[in-house]
Every structure is written in C-alpha cells, then in structure tokens.
Amino acid sequence: MTEKPVSQGQLIWRRFRRHKLGALGGMIIALLMLLTLFAHFIAPYDYATQRRRFAFAPPTKIHFFDKDGRLSWPFVYGLSRARDPRGVRWVYRENTDQVYPIKFFVKGDPYKLFWLIPTDIHLFGTGERDPNSPGQIFLFGTDDVGRDLFSRTLIGGWVSLSIGPLALAISLTLAIVFGGISGYFGGGWDNFIQRMIEVLNSFPGLPLLLALAAILPPGLPPAISFLLIIMILSILGWGGTARTLRGLFLVLREQEFALAAKAMGASNARIIFKHLLPNTLSYLIVSATLGIPGLILAEASLSFLGFGIRDPMTSWGQLLNQFTDSTITNLTYHPWLMIPGFFIIVAVLAFNFMGDALRDATDPFSVQGR
Amino acid sequence: MDDKVLLSVRNLQTHFELRRGVFGRAGVVRAVDGVSFDLRHGEAIAVVGESGCGKSTLARTILGLYRPTKGTVLFAGRPLDGDLRWYRAQIGYVQQDPYGALPPFMDVHRILTEPLVINNFKGDREQRIREVLEEVKLTPVEDFVHKFPHQLSGGQQQRLVIARAMILKPKFIVADEPVSMLDASVRVEILELLRGLQSSHNLSVIYITHDLSTVRYFTERIFVMYAGKIIEKAPVTELLKNPLHPYTQALLAAIPDPDPQNAVTMKKIPPGEPPSLVNPPSGCRFHPRCPAFIAGLCDQETPPEFEPSAGHCVECWLYR
C-alpha cells in the first residue's frame, strides 16, 4: 500500500523494458528510423548519381594501417578496374599508390535535409567531387550503373519503413470504425459492412494490382505513386482486422461495464472508443506489428510489378527486385546486392520482437512484479 | 399526483423477441409483463423473486437501458422517452458483478471521472472524486485513486461501483443484487454502506435480490415478483409476518434457518419449476404450482390487485 502509484503508461514502459528481445527490437527500429531520417546526410552520395566507371564495384575496404603497417587515419585506396581475364566482367583492384583519407562533413552531392533544407554536407566521404575519380567510398558496393548501394539502402529505407506504419494507420482506422460499428450496433449496419468486406476480400489481389498498374500513367511523380501504394495497401488490407474487431465488440458490448457506461449516459461513440476499444489494444498491437512486415513485403512486390517505387527512386524491396533478372550471375559475382534484403529481415524481426513485448506490456492482468 | 412520488411505474411491459434464423419469429419473452408501483422520495424498496422472474429486466427498463414495450415510467412527473440524458445524472446503477462492471483499462480516477465528463459536471472534479471515495470508505484516497480494478478486492470493487453510482449525487439508485457475488463477510459491510448512503442522502433505492435475509437491512417495502409480475407488495415486517400470496408463503418457508430439526425433515416447497416466460400459464401464473388453487378461476382469469389490509397489496384470487 505504500507503493507510489504509477500511471498506466509508466507500467507499460516498465514491463516493456524488462522484455529483453523486445527492447532490442525497439532499439533496432529506433536506430533504423534515425538512420533513414538522416539518410541523405549519412549517405556519402545521392541515391540517383551514376558512376558508370564503377558499375558492380564490390564494397570498398577501409584501411586503418598503411602500406608499411603503421596505424593511420582511416583511408581508402584508389580504385582501378580491369577486364576479367575471361573478359566477361570488370574486376576492381586497389591501387596502393593512391591514398584517400576519409574526411568528415565533406561537400558532396546536393540534397535537402528533411526534404526542406538545401545543403551539400555529408557525414563522411573522400571529398572527391569528380565522379570518375578513383577515390570513391562504396560501403556496400555499387549496382549495375554504378550507384552507391549504401546510399540507396539508407534512402530507400525511409520509403520501406514509412510505408508500413502509414498504410497501417489508415487501414487500422478503417478497421476500427467499420469493425466497431458493425459489432457494436449489429443489425442492418452489421450485415451491410460484413457483405462489403466479403466483396472486398473476393477481389483477386494480384490481377487487381496488375490492372491498376496498367491504368496508371507511367510518368507518375514518385510522391504520388508512394501515396497511391499506401492507399491501395490500406484499402485492400482492413477487412480481416475489421472482422476480428467486430467479433471482439460483439462480446464487449454485452459486458457489464458497457452497460454501466450506457446507464451513465455515455454516447455510443464514447462507449465504442473509450470504454470498449482499449480492451482490444493487445489484439490491435499484435495485428499492427504483424501487419507492418507484411506491408513492407507487399510494397516490395508492388514495386516488382512495376506499380510502386520505380527507378531511380528506391526502397529496400525495389533494391532487391533489381537483381531478379539475372539471379545466378548476381549471386555469384555481386553478392553485396543482397544487403538490402538483410535490412528487410532485420526490420521485420525487430518489429515482431517489439510487438511481442508490447503485447505482454499492455496486458493489464500481468502481475506487476514479474 | 402525489408530490412525494419520485418514480411512478404504470403497467410496464418489456418483451424480447425471439428470432429463429433470419426472418422467423419464434415467440416473445415476456420478461416484465404488467408492473405498476410508486416509489416515494427517500424510500427504499426491495424486489425479490427467483432467478429468471424478470427482476433484472425490470431494473434495466427503469434505468432506461431497455425500451419498454408498453406502459409508462414517470420520473418526478416526467416520462422516460426520447433523449434520456436529463435522467442519467439522477440515477445510479449498482451492478451485481463489481469486477465485470468496471472497465479493466481505467484506473479508479478515470472510472470516476467518466460520469462527471459525460454529464458535464460543473464544479471541482478532483474534489468530488475525493469526497465520494471518502464516502464509500476507500481511504486513504491516495492509495486507491490510481489503482486498476484488478488490484482491488471484491469488496473494494463494489465500493468503487457504488462510488461511481453516487458521484453525480443522484436522487435514486437501482442496486441489482449488489452483494450476491461477494463473500459473506463483506456483504454486511456493503449493505451497511448502502443503508448509510440512503439515509444520509435521502436516496430512493430499488434493491433487487433473491435473498430475503438481506432485505431487512434497509428497505421499507418488499415487492415479490413472479414470472414478470409483482404479485405482492407490503411493508417489510408485515410481509415477513403475514405473507398472503401462496408463493410468498412458500418463499418465506424456504429461507434456511439454523434449526437442527432441518437435518431430518424436508421443507415443503412448491412443486414444479418457474414457468416459461415465452408461454406463461393462463390466468394466475402461479396456479400450476399453487397449493390453494381454485379450479375454474385461477386457471382462467388473471387476478387483479387486491388490498386486504392498508398498504398490503396482493394479486391473488384468495383475497377477492
């Protein structure tokens, strides 16, 4: 009884931190979000700049010891390319005579920080503005036209990470409103909404997307196609969640506390949103965290179909999809092109761990001391 | 109309339609079927009856949670129809299962704030919450105000439900079996609390119960309900001493008493089961089980209300 009262938020936070994997997942997501938010600044190059002299360059090695084995300021050697003896591809060699120390806060490709502030300062780089200069730094290597994969991964990460939550926010809102009305009021509205969901769910998804891709003009600005993807994913995705919520509301509206709220004169909206909805929170959180990875993957498949993120604009899914045409060659000779896939896996796992921890943390019936 | 009457119920009927499939109608459940009574300011009445006799439906109809099929309810002379918001602030509802009645995601403070927000309470909310918690003896207030329902004991939960019912200073409280889910040791405390609140605030109370032994605590009149009808109304002592309706007599005889003789003799209880509310018996609804049944009358005609002695009403042909 002497225990200091704590708010529900504090309780959730306390339980969440105790969940080690979940906290790790949360930290990874926070880190990824930060990386992608400052992507243009951290990335040494612009996502669209091509350096054709350096197509399919492997990840650049960063050296801490010079030729004579002495410790030195980190640097890269100049990159020179030559034909493979068999003549099918370029191979890259380090030219140990050319030393390019890594510099911080260097001027490079211009960009807009937070899409607002125009600047050309990058966190690190070699400071070489000439695209043909041998002094390049490609942490994850380059793609077929010599674009830096590290820069593209960071900048594409913003698209991948924001599509999930944004599409989810819209589809959850739809699911809550329609599922709530359907379950709480029942009767005619319930019937109408359930039939609507059935119609929605009976659309064949893939052909529908293909048809949409065919209808929409190819020259759509990236921002518009980004928003369109979000709209499509959320409009196609709310049905299942709404169904489950309807079931939960059917049970909840019969609970004594719903009756108590009604007896004290609460409006239907208040009963639905303030008294009943919080009881579905743990379901919503699970559904959301399982939904985000699904949406990240859905965005990738949309991009693959040509409707969605298109070159030169990029996302993790789009980065992966660009090496589907010649998989075997790419896997053998350019394995670094799979690095964006690693980011997808990490993000998906992190969201799942975090969702698991949040579900435990929001459960009001869990014992405080555990 | 009598100035002192707070709640006036006339020929109240609440029926529920039974559905079969999408279109079929399987019948009508006559949960409350023709109930009339007056409740005066500051008066406490008990409604007793066995499970399924329509007590809770009566309570919820009076609370405005169910729309009556027929009949009228007047509160302070004003009929309950259309928008009931004016009425909500004047009534309190104490439910049977305190844990189920409290939203699990709200702490004590939120639970008590809700009625204040909904009914647009003018005045110091924090002050009022503190007052009402002190009134139901959830003290020291600081220890309770941020607790969640599951962190409270059953008795504390019921005190919180009562606090919620009282927070808008209602004139009238409906308590639907408020102690039947509680431990015997806590029951008396909760009943004492209700009685204290009733007398200090001059509350009108409808106390619904199936347990005659708790009735004496604070009520003045008892209504006995059977199959959707109130069959006998009388002041408490009068009813307990001199029950008129055969059903009431049987009910009183069924009160357990700690007599060693009970181990060897069986009590006489009316045969059969409470009637179906879908197809109630014709005439008097008790006649198939009644020991004093008059053939040709009880099974034909519904008995009207007789008043053999002042203030003691009974619906039974024996008193015609």
Short mmCIF file of C-alpha atoms in Angstrom, two decimals, chain A residues 1-3 5-8 11 15 191 255-267 270 274-275 278-282 362-366 368, chain B residues 60 63 65-66 85 88 91 93 95-97 99-106 110-111 114-115 117-119 142-144 146-148 150-151 156 164 168:
data_model
loop_
_atom_site.label_atom_id
_atom_site.label_comp_id
_atom_site.label_asym_id
_atom_site.label_seq_id
_atom_site.Cartn_x
_atom_site.Cartn_y
_atom_site.Cartn_z
CA MET A 1 0.00 0.00 0.00
CA THR A 2 2.97 2.30 0.45
CA GLU A 3 3.94 1.81 -3.16
CA PRO A 5 1.11 5.00 -7.64
CA VAL A 6 2.29 4.84 -11.23
CA SER A 7 0.39 5.67 -14.38
CA GLN A 8 -0.58 3.04 -16.90
CA LEU A 11 3.63 0.50 -16.09
CA ARG A 15 7.19 -4.04 -18.39
CA ASN A 191 -24.94 -7.03 -42.34
CA GLN A 255 -20.11 -6.76 -20.81
CA GLU A 256 -21.41 -5.21 -17.64
CA PHE A 257 -19.09 -2.23 -17.91
CA ALA A 258 -20.53 -1.35 -21.32
CA LEU A 259 -23.97 -1.37 -19.73
CA ALA A 260 -22.66 0.78 -16.89
CA ALA A 261 -21.34 3.31 -19.39
CA LYS A 262 -24.70 3.34 -21.13
CA ALA A 263 -26.51 3.79 -17.84
CA MET A 264 -24.39 6.84 -17.01
CA GLY A 265 -25.40 8.36 -20.35
CA ALA A 266 -22.27 7.87 -22.44
CA SER A 267 -22.78 8.35 -26.17
CA ARG A 270 -17.74 7.29 -26.34
CA LYS A 274 -13.20 4.99 -24.70
CA HIS A 275 -14.75 2.02 -22.95
CA PRO A 278 -8.93 -0.12 -25.14
CA ASN A 279 -9.85 -3.71 -24.39
CA THR A 280 -8.85 -4.67 -27.92
CA LEU A 281 -5.48 -2.93 -27.58
CA SER A 282 -3.38 -6.04 -27.27
CA THR A 362 -0.12 -3.77 -22.40
CA ASP A 363 -1.79 -6.73 -20.75
CA PRO A 364 -3.29 -5.21 -17.59
CA PHE A 365 -3.68 -8.60 -15.99
CA SER A 366 0.02 -9.40 -15.90
CA GLN A 368 3.44 -6.15 -11.74
CA ARG B 60 -32.79 -2.18 -16.61
CA LEU B 63 -32.77 2.58 -15.81
CA LEU B 65 -31.37 0.63 -20.78
CA TYR B 66 -34.24 -1.30 -22.33
CA ARG B 85 -29.74 12.41 -20.84
CA ARG B 88 -28.97 9.69 -16.43
CA ILE B 91 -29.97 7.73 -11.25
CA TYR B 93 -26.73 1.90 -11.04
CA GLN B 95 -24.41 -3.89 -10.57
CA GLN B 96 -24.20 -7.45 -9.45
CA ASP B 97 -20.68 -8.35 -10.52
CA TYR B 99 -15.42 -6.75 -11.44
CA GLY B 100 -17.37 -7.02 -14.68
CA ALA B 101 -18.96 -3.64 -14.11
CA LEU B 102 -15.63 -1.80 -14.02
CA PRO B 103 -13.78 -1.19 -17.29
CA PRO B 104 -10.48 -3.05 -16.83
CA PHE B 105 -8.40 -0.44 -18.64
CA MET B 106 -9.37 2.50 -16.48
CA ARG B 110 -10.68 7.58 -14.77
CA ILE B 111 -13.66 5.45 -13.78
CA GLU B 114 -16.23 9.39 -16.76
CA PRO B 115 -19.69 10.17 -15.33
CA VAL B 117 -17.33 14.30 -18.04
CA ILE B 118 -20.32 12.65 -19.69
CA ASN B 119 -22.85 14.59 -17.65
CA GLU B 142 -4.21 8.47 -2.39
CA ASP B 143 -3.74 4.70 -2.11
CA PHE B 144 -6.72 3.95 -4.30
CA HIS B 146 -4.53 5.26 -9.30
CA LYS B 147 -5.34 1.60 -8.82
CA PHE B 148 -6.90 -0.55 -11.50
CA HIS B 150 -7.98 -5.92 -10.76
CA GLN B 151 -5.79 -4.52 -7.99
CA GLN B 156 -13.36 -2.62 -2.68
CA ARG B 164 -19.45 5.69 -9.37
CA LEU B 168 -23.36 12.72 -9.56
#
